[in-house]
Coordinates of C-alpha atoms and ligand atoms in Angstrom, one line a residue:
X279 CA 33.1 10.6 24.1
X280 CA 30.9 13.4 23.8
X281 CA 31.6 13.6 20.5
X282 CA 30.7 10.6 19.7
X283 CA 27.1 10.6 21.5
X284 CA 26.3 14.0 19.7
X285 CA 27.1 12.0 16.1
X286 CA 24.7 9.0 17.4
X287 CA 22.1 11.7 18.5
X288 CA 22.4 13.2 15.0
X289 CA 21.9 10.1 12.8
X290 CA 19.2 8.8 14.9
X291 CA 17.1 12.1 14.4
X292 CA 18.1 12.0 10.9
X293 CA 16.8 9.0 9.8
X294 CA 14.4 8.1 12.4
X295 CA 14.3 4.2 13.4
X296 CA 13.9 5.6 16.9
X297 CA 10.3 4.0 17.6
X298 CA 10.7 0.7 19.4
X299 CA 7.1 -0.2 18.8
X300 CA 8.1 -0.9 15.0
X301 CA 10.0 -3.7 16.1
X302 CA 7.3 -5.0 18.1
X303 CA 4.8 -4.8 15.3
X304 CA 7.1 -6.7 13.5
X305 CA 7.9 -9.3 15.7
X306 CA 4.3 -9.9 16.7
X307 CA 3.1 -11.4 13.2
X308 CA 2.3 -14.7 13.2
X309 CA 2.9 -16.7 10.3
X310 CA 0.3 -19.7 11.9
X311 CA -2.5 -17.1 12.4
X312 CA -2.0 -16.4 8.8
X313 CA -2.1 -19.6 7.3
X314 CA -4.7 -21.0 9.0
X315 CA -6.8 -18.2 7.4
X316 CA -5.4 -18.7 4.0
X317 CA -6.8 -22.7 4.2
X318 CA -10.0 -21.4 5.9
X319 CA -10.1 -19.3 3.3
X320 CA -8.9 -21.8 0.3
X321 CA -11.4 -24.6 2.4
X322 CA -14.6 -22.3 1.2
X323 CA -14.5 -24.3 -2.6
X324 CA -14.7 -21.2 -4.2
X325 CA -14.8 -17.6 -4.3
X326 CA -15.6 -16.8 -7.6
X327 CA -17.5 -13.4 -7.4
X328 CA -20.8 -15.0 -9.3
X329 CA -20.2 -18.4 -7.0
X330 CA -23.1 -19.5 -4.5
X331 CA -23.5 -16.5 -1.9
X332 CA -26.4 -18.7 0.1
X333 CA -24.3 -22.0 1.2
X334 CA -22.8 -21.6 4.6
X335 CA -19.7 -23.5 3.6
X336 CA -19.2 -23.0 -0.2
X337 CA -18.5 -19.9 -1.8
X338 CA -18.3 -15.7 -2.1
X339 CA -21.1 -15.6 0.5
X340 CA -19.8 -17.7 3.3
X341 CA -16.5 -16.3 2.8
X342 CA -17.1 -12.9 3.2
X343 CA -19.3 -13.9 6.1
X344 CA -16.7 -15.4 7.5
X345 CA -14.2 -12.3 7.1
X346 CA -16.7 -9.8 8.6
X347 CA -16.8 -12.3 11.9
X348 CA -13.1 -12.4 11.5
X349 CA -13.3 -8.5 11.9
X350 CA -16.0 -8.2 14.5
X351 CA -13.9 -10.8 16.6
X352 CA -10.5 -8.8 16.7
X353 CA -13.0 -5.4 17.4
X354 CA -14.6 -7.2 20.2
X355 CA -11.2 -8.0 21.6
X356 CA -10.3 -4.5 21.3
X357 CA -12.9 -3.0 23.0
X358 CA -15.2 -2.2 19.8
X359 CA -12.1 -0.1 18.0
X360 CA -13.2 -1.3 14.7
X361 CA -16.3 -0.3 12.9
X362 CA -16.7 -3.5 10.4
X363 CA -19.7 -3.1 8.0
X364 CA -20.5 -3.9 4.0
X365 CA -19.5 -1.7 1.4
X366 CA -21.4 -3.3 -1.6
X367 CA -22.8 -1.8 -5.3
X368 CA -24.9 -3.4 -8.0
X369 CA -23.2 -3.9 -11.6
X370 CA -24.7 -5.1 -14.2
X371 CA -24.0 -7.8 -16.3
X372 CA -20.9 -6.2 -18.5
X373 CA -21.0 -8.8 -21.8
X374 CA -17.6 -9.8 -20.6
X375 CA -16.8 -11.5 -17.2
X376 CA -19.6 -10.2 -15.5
X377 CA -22.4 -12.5 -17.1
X378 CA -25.0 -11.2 -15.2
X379 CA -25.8 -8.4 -13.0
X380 CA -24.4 -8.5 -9.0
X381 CA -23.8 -7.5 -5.8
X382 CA -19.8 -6.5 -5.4
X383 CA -19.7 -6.7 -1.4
X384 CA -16.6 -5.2 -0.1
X385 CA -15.7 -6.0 4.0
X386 CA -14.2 -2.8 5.4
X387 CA -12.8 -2.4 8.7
X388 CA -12.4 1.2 10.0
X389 CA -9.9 1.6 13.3
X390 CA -10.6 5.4 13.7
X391 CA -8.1 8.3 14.4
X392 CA -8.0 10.1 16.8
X393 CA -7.0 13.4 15.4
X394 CA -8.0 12.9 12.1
X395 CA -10.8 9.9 12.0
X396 CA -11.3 11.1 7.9
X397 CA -7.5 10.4 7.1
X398 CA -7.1 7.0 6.1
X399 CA -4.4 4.8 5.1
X400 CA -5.4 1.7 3.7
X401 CA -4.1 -2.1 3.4
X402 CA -6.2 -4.3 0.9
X403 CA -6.5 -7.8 -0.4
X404 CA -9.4 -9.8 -2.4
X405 CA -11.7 -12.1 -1.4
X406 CA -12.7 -13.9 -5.0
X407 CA -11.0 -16.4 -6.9
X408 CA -10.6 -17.9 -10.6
X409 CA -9.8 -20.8 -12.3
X410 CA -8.5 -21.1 -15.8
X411 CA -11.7 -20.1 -17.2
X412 CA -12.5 -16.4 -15.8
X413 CA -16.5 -17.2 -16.0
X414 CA -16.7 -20.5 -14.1
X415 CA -18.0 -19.6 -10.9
X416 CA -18.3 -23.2 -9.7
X417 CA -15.1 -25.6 -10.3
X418 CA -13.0 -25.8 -7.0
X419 CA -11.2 -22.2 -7.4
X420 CA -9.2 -22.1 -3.7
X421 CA -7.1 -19.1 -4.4
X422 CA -4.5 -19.5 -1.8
X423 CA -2.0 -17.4 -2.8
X424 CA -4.3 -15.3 -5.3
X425 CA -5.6 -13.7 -3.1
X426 CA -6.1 -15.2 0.4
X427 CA -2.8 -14.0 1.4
X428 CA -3.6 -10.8 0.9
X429 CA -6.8 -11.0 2.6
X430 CA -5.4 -12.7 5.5
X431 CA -2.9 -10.6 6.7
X432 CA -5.4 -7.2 6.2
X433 CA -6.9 -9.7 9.0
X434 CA -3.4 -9.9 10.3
X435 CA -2.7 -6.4 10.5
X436 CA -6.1 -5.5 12.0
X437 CA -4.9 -8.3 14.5
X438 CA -1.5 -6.6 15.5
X439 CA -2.5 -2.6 15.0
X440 CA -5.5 -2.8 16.9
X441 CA -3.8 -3.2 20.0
X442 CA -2.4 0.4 19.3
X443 CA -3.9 3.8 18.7
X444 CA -3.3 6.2 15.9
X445 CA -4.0 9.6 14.9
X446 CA -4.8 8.9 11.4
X447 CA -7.5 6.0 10.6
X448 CA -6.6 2.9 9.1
X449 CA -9.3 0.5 7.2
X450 CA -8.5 -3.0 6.7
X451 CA -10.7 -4.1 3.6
X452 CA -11.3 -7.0 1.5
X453 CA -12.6 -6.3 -1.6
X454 CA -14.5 -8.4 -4.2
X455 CA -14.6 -8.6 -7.9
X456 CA -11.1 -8.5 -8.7
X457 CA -10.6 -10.9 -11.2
X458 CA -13.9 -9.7 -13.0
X459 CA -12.5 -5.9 -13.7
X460 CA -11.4 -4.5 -10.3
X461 CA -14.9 -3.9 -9.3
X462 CA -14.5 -4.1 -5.8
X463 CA -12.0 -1.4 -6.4
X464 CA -14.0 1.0 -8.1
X465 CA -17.0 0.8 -5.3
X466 CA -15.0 1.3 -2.7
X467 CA -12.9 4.6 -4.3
X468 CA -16.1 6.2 -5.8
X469 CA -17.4 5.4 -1.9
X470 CA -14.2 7.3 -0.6
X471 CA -15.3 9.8 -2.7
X472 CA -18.7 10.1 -2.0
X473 CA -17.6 10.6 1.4
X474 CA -14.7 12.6 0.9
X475 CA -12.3 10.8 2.7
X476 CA -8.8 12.6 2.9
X477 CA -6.6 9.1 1.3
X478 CA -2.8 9.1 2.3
X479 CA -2.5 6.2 0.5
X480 CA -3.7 2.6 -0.2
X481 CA -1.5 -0.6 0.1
X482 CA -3.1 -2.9 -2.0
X483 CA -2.0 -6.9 -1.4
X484 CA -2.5 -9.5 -4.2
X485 CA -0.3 -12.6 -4.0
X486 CA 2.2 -12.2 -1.5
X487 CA 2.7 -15.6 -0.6
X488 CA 4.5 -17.6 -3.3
X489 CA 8.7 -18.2 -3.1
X490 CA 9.2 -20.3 -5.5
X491 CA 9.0 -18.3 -8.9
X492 CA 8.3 -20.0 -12.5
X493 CA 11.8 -18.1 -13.3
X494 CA 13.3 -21.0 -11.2
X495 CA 14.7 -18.4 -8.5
X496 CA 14.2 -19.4 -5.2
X497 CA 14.0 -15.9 -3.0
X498 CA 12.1 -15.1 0.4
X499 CA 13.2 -11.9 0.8
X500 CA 12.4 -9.8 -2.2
X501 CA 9.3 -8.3 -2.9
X502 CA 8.0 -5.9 -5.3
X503 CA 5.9 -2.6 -5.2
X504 CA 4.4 -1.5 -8.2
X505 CA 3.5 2.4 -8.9
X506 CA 2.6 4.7 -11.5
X507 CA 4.8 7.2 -12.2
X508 CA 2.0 9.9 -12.1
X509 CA -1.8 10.1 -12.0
X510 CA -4.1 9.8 -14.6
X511 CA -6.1 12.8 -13.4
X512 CA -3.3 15.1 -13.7
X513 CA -4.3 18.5 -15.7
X514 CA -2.7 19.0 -19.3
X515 CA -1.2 21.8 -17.7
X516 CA 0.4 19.5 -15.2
X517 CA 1.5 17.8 -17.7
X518 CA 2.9 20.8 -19.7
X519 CA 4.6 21.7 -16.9
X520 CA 6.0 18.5 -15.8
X521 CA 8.0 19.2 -19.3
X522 CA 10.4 22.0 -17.8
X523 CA 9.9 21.4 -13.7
X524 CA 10.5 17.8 -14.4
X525 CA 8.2 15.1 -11.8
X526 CA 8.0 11.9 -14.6
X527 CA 9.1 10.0 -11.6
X528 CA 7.4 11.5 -8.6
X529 CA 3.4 11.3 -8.7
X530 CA 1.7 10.7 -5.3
X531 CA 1.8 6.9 -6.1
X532 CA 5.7 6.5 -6.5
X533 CA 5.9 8.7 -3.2
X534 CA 4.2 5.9 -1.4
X535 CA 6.4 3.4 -2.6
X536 CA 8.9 4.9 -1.8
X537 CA 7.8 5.3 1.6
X538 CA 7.3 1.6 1.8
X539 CA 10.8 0.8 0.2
X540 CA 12.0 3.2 3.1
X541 CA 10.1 2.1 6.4
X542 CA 11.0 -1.8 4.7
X543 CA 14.8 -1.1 4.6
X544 CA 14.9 1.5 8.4
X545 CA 13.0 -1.3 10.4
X546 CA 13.4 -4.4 8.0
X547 CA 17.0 -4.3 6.7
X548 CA 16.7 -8.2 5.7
X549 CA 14.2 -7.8 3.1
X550 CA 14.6 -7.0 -0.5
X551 CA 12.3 -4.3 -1.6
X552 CA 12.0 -4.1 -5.3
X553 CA 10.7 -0.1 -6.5
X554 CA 9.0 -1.4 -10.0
X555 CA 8.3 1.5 -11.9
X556 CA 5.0 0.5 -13.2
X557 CA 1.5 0.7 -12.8
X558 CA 1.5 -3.2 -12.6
X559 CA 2.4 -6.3 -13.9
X560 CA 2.6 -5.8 -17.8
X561 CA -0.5 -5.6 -19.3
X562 CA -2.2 -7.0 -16.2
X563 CA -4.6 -5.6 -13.5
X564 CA -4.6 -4.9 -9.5
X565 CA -6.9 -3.5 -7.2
X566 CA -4.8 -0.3 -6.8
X567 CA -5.6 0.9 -10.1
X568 CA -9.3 1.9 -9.4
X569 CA -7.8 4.3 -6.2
X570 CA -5.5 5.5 -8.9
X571 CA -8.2 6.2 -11.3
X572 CA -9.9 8.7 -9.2
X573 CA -6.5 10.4 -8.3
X574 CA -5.8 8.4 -4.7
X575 CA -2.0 7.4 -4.3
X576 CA -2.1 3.7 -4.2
X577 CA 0.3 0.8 -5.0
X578 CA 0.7 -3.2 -5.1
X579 CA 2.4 -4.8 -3.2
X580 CA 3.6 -8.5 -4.2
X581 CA 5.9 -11.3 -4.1
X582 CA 9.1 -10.8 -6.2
X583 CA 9.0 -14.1 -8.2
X584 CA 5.7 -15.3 -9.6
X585 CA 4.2 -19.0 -10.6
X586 CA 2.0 -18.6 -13.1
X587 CA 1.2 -22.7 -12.8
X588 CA -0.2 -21.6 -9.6
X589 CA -2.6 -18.8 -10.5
X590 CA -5.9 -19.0 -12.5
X591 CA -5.7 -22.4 -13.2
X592 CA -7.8 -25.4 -12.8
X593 CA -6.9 -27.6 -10.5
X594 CA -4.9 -31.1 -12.7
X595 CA -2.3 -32.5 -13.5
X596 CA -0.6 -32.2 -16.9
X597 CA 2.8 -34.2 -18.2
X598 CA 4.0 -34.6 -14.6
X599 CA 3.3 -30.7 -13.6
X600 CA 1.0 -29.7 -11.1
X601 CA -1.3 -26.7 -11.9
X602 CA -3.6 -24.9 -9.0
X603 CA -3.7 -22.1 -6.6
X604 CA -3.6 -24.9 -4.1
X605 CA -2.3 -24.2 -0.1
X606 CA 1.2 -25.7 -0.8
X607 CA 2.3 -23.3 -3.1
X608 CA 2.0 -20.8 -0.6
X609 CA 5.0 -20.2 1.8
X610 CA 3.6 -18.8 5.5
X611 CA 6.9 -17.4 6.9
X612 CA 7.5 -15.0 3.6
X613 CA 3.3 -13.9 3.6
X614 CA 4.1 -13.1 7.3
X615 CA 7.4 -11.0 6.6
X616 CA 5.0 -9.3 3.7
X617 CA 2.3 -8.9 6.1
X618 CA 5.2 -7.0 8.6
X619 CA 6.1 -4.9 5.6
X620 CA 2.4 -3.9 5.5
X621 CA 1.6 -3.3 9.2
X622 CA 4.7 -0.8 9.9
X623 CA 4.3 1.4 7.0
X624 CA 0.4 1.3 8.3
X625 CA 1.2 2.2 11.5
X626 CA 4.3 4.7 10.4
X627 CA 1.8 6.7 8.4
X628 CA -1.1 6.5 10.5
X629 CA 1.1 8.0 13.3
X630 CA 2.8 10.9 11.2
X631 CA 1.3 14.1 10.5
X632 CA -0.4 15.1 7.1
X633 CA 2.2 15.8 4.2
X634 CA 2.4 19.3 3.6
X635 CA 0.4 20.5 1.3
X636 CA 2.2 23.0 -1.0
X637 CA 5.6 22.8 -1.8
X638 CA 7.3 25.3 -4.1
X639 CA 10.7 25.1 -5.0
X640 CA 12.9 28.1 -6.6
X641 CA 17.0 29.0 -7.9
X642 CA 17.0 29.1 -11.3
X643 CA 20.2 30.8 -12.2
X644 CA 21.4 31.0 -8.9
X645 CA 24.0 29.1 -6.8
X646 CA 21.3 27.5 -4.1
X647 CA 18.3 26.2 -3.8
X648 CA 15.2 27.2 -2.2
X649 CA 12.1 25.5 -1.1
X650 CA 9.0 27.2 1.0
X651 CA 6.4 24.6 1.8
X652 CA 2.1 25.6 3.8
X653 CA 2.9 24.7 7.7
X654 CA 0.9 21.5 9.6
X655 CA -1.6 22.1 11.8
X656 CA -0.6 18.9 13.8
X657 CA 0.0 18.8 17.3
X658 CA 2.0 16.1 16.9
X659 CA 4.5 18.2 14.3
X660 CA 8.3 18.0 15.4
X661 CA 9.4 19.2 12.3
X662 CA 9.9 19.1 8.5
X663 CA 13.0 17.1 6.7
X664 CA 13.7 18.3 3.6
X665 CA 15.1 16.0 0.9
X666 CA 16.9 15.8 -2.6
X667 CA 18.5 13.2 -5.1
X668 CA 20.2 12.8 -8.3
X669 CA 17.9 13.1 -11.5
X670 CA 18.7 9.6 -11.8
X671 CA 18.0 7.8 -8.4
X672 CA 15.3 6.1 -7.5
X673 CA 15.2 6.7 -3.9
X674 CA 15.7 10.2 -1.5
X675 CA 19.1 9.7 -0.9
X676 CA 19.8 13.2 0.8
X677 CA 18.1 14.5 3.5
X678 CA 18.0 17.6 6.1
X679 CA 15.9 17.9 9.3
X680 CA 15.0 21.9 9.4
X681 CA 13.0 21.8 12.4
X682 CA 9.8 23.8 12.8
X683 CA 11.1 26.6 9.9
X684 CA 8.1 26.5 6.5
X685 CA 11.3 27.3 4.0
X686 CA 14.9 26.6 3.7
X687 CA 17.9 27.0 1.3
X688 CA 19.8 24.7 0.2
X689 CA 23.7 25.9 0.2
X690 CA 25.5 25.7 -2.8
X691 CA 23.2 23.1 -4.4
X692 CA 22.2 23.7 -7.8
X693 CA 18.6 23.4 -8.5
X694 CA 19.2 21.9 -11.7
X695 CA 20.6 18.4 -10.9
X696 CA 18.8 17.2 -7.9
X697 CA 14.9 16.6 -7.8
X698 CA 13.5 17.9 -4.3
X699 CA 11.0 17.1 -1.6
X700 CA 9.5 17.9 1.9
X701 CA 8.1 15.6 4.8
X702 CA 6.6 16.1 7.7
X703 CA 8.0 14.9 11.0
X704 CA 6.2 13.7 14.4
X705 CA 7.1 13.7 17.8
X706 CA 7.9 9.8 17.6
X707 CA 10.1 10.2 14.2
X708 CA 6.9 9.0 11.8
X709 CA 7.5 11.1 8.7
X710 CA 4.9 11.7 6.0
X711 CA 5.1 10.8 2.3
X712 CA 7.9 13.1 0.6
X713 CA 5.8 15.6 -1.1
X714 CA 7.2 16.8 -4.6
X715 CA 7.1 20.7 -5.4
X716 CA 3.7 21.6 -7.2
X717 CA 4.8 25.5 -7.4
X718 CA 8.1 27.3 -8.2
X719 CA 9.3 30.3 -6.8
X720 CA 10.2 33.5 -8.9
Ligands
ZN817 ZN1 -5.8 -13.1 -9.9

């Protein structure tokens, strides 16, 4: 008998799962509250990013005045904990889908940390829309599932989390301009900059609300989470390196999916998460990519099985087939179950401590490995779990808690055919991102 509890005690620590609270957060998403946003949402004609921003009922304007009260009303229920405001930038006409020149006005919702307000994980989704022509800002463009799922359960998740409190920040944020060149994106992450906010990571959310794929597959439980394999701002001598050390597969963004595959498949063991080891879609855009740009781990997140007769179409009928991005394409109970995916890795990482932030790795030639990694500073800290996997697999299979030690060897593993990381652990079992060895030991 004592035997036996030891073992339980052991796997519990090991993998975590020991927060009840996850399973509160997931239970407490409402898949009414979110479709009745999506149909406010879809009910505003259109929210084409050059569309009528006057009109109290029609267009950009009312909409994102709408999702700013939307905000305010869950801050005012929470005792002020969110500080809503508008994050907006000129651009000028572009030649291309921006015909003329226009305010970009991003909604941001910051529920501040309370040991690190400047860390901030982030959940977005858009607030514009298209039709099949990318420059019509006025035919009926409703947008349901591209993107007022995505929009609606950031509004979700501000709901749910706000009831809790963190130690990192979270920001809820819908941003505009998507379908024009991400240029919602890039104001915001050059805004993060200007600022210098410390980013863990950002969970962008564009179409998370369609089940019944083009592909004739019929599936509410997969999704998929798309992620570079490493950033664009890397160093040519990162990338030299990356040669010999190895890390195609392990840039900050693929950590974060990883992270959500993870948290999904501990709290969420029903759902089907999808690791896609791409930027995004092929050949095709997401709001992510701007974060990414500037060097911020980011990824999409997004339903598993696409309908392309239901995105960026006009709204008609054509030999017996129904085109539009119309509210009954959009299945509430699966953009709710997305939306859950969403709040728990918000609220995992936003209670963990920071990722440490050098990790070097050595045991070349030798029969173990070894891995020395800078301490946290978090009060929170209960330790750091080390992890390894095959070259080949896609997820971090092994793992080792080490407790409050800043190195470790690895007995009798080779450092040759495993890849290796570090996390960080908190006192309620929150882990950070993996972080992948930057240095190696000689
Ligand atoms: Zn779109």
């Amino acid at each position: 008998m004592y035997r036996i509890c030891f073992i339980l005690f052991s796997v519990s620590v090991a993998f975590g799962q020991q927060d009840l609270r996850m399973y509160d957060i997931v239970n407490a998403v409402s898949a009414t509250r979110i479709i009745n946003d999506v149909e406010t949402l879809a009910n505003f004609g259109t929210r084409h990013t050059l569309s009528d921003t006057v009109s109290q009922t029609r267009g950009i304007g009312a909409a994102r005045r709408w999702i700013k009260k939307s905000f305010e009303k869950i801050s005012a229920d929470c005792g002020n904990c969110l500080e809503v405001f508008e994050q907006k930038n000129y651009f000028d006409a572009d030649g291309s889908r921006l015909t003329r020149g226009v305010w970009i006005n991003n909604i941001v919702a910051i529920q501040r940390g309370t040991e690190h307000p400047n860390r901030y994980v982030i959940m977005s989704g858009d607030i514009d829309s298209r039709v099949s022509d990318p420059n019509n800002f006025t035919s009926d463009s409703p947008g349901a599932n591209d993107n007022a799922t995505g929009m609606a359960a950031a509004i979700e998740a501000a709901r749910l989390l706000s009831k809790y409190s963190f130690e990192n920040s979270i920001i809820y944020v819908g941003l505009s301009g998507e379908e024009q060149g991400l240029y919602g994106g890039k104001g915001l992450a050059q805004y993060a900059l200007d600022n210098k906010w410390e980013i863990i990571g950002i969970l962008n959310n564009d179409m998370i609300g369609n089940t019944d794929g083009i592909d004739g597959v019929i599936d509410n439980r997969s999704f998929r989470i798309f992620s570079e394999p490493t950033p664009p701002t890397e160093t040519e001598r990162e990338r030299k390196q990356r040669r010999f050390y190895g890390g195609e597969v392990d840039g900050i963004s693929r950590q974060l999916a990883r992270y959500v595959y993870t948290t999904t498949k501990t709290y969420m063991p029903e759902m089907n998460p999808m690791l896609i080891y791409r930027l995004d879609r092929f050949g095709r855009g997401g709001h992510h990519r701007p974060f990414n740009d500037v060097g911020f781990a980011g990824i999409r997140i997004m339903e598993a099985h696409e309908n392309y007769n239901r995105q960026h179409q006009d709204i008609r009928t054509e030999n017996s087939i129904a085109y539009g991005d119309v509210l009954s394409g959009v299945n509430a109970a699966y953009t709710a179950k997305l939306t859950a995916v969403n709040a728990i890795t918000l609220a995992s990482l936003a209670w963990a401590p920071a990722a440490p932030k050098e990790l070097a790795v050595g045991g070349v030639v030798a029969p173990d490995t070894q891995l020395q990694w800078s301490p946290s500073t978090s009060e929170n800290l209960r330790g750091y779990k080390v992890y390894w996997r095959d070259t080949t697999s896609p997820t971090w299979d092994n793992s080792m808690f080490v407790g409050k030690n800043t190195q470790t060897t690895l007995k009798g593993i080779v450092i040759d055919n495993y890849i290796f990381g570090v996390a960080t652990v908190g006192a309620d079992g929150h882990e950070s991102p993996v972080v992948f060895p930057t240095k190696v030991m000689r």
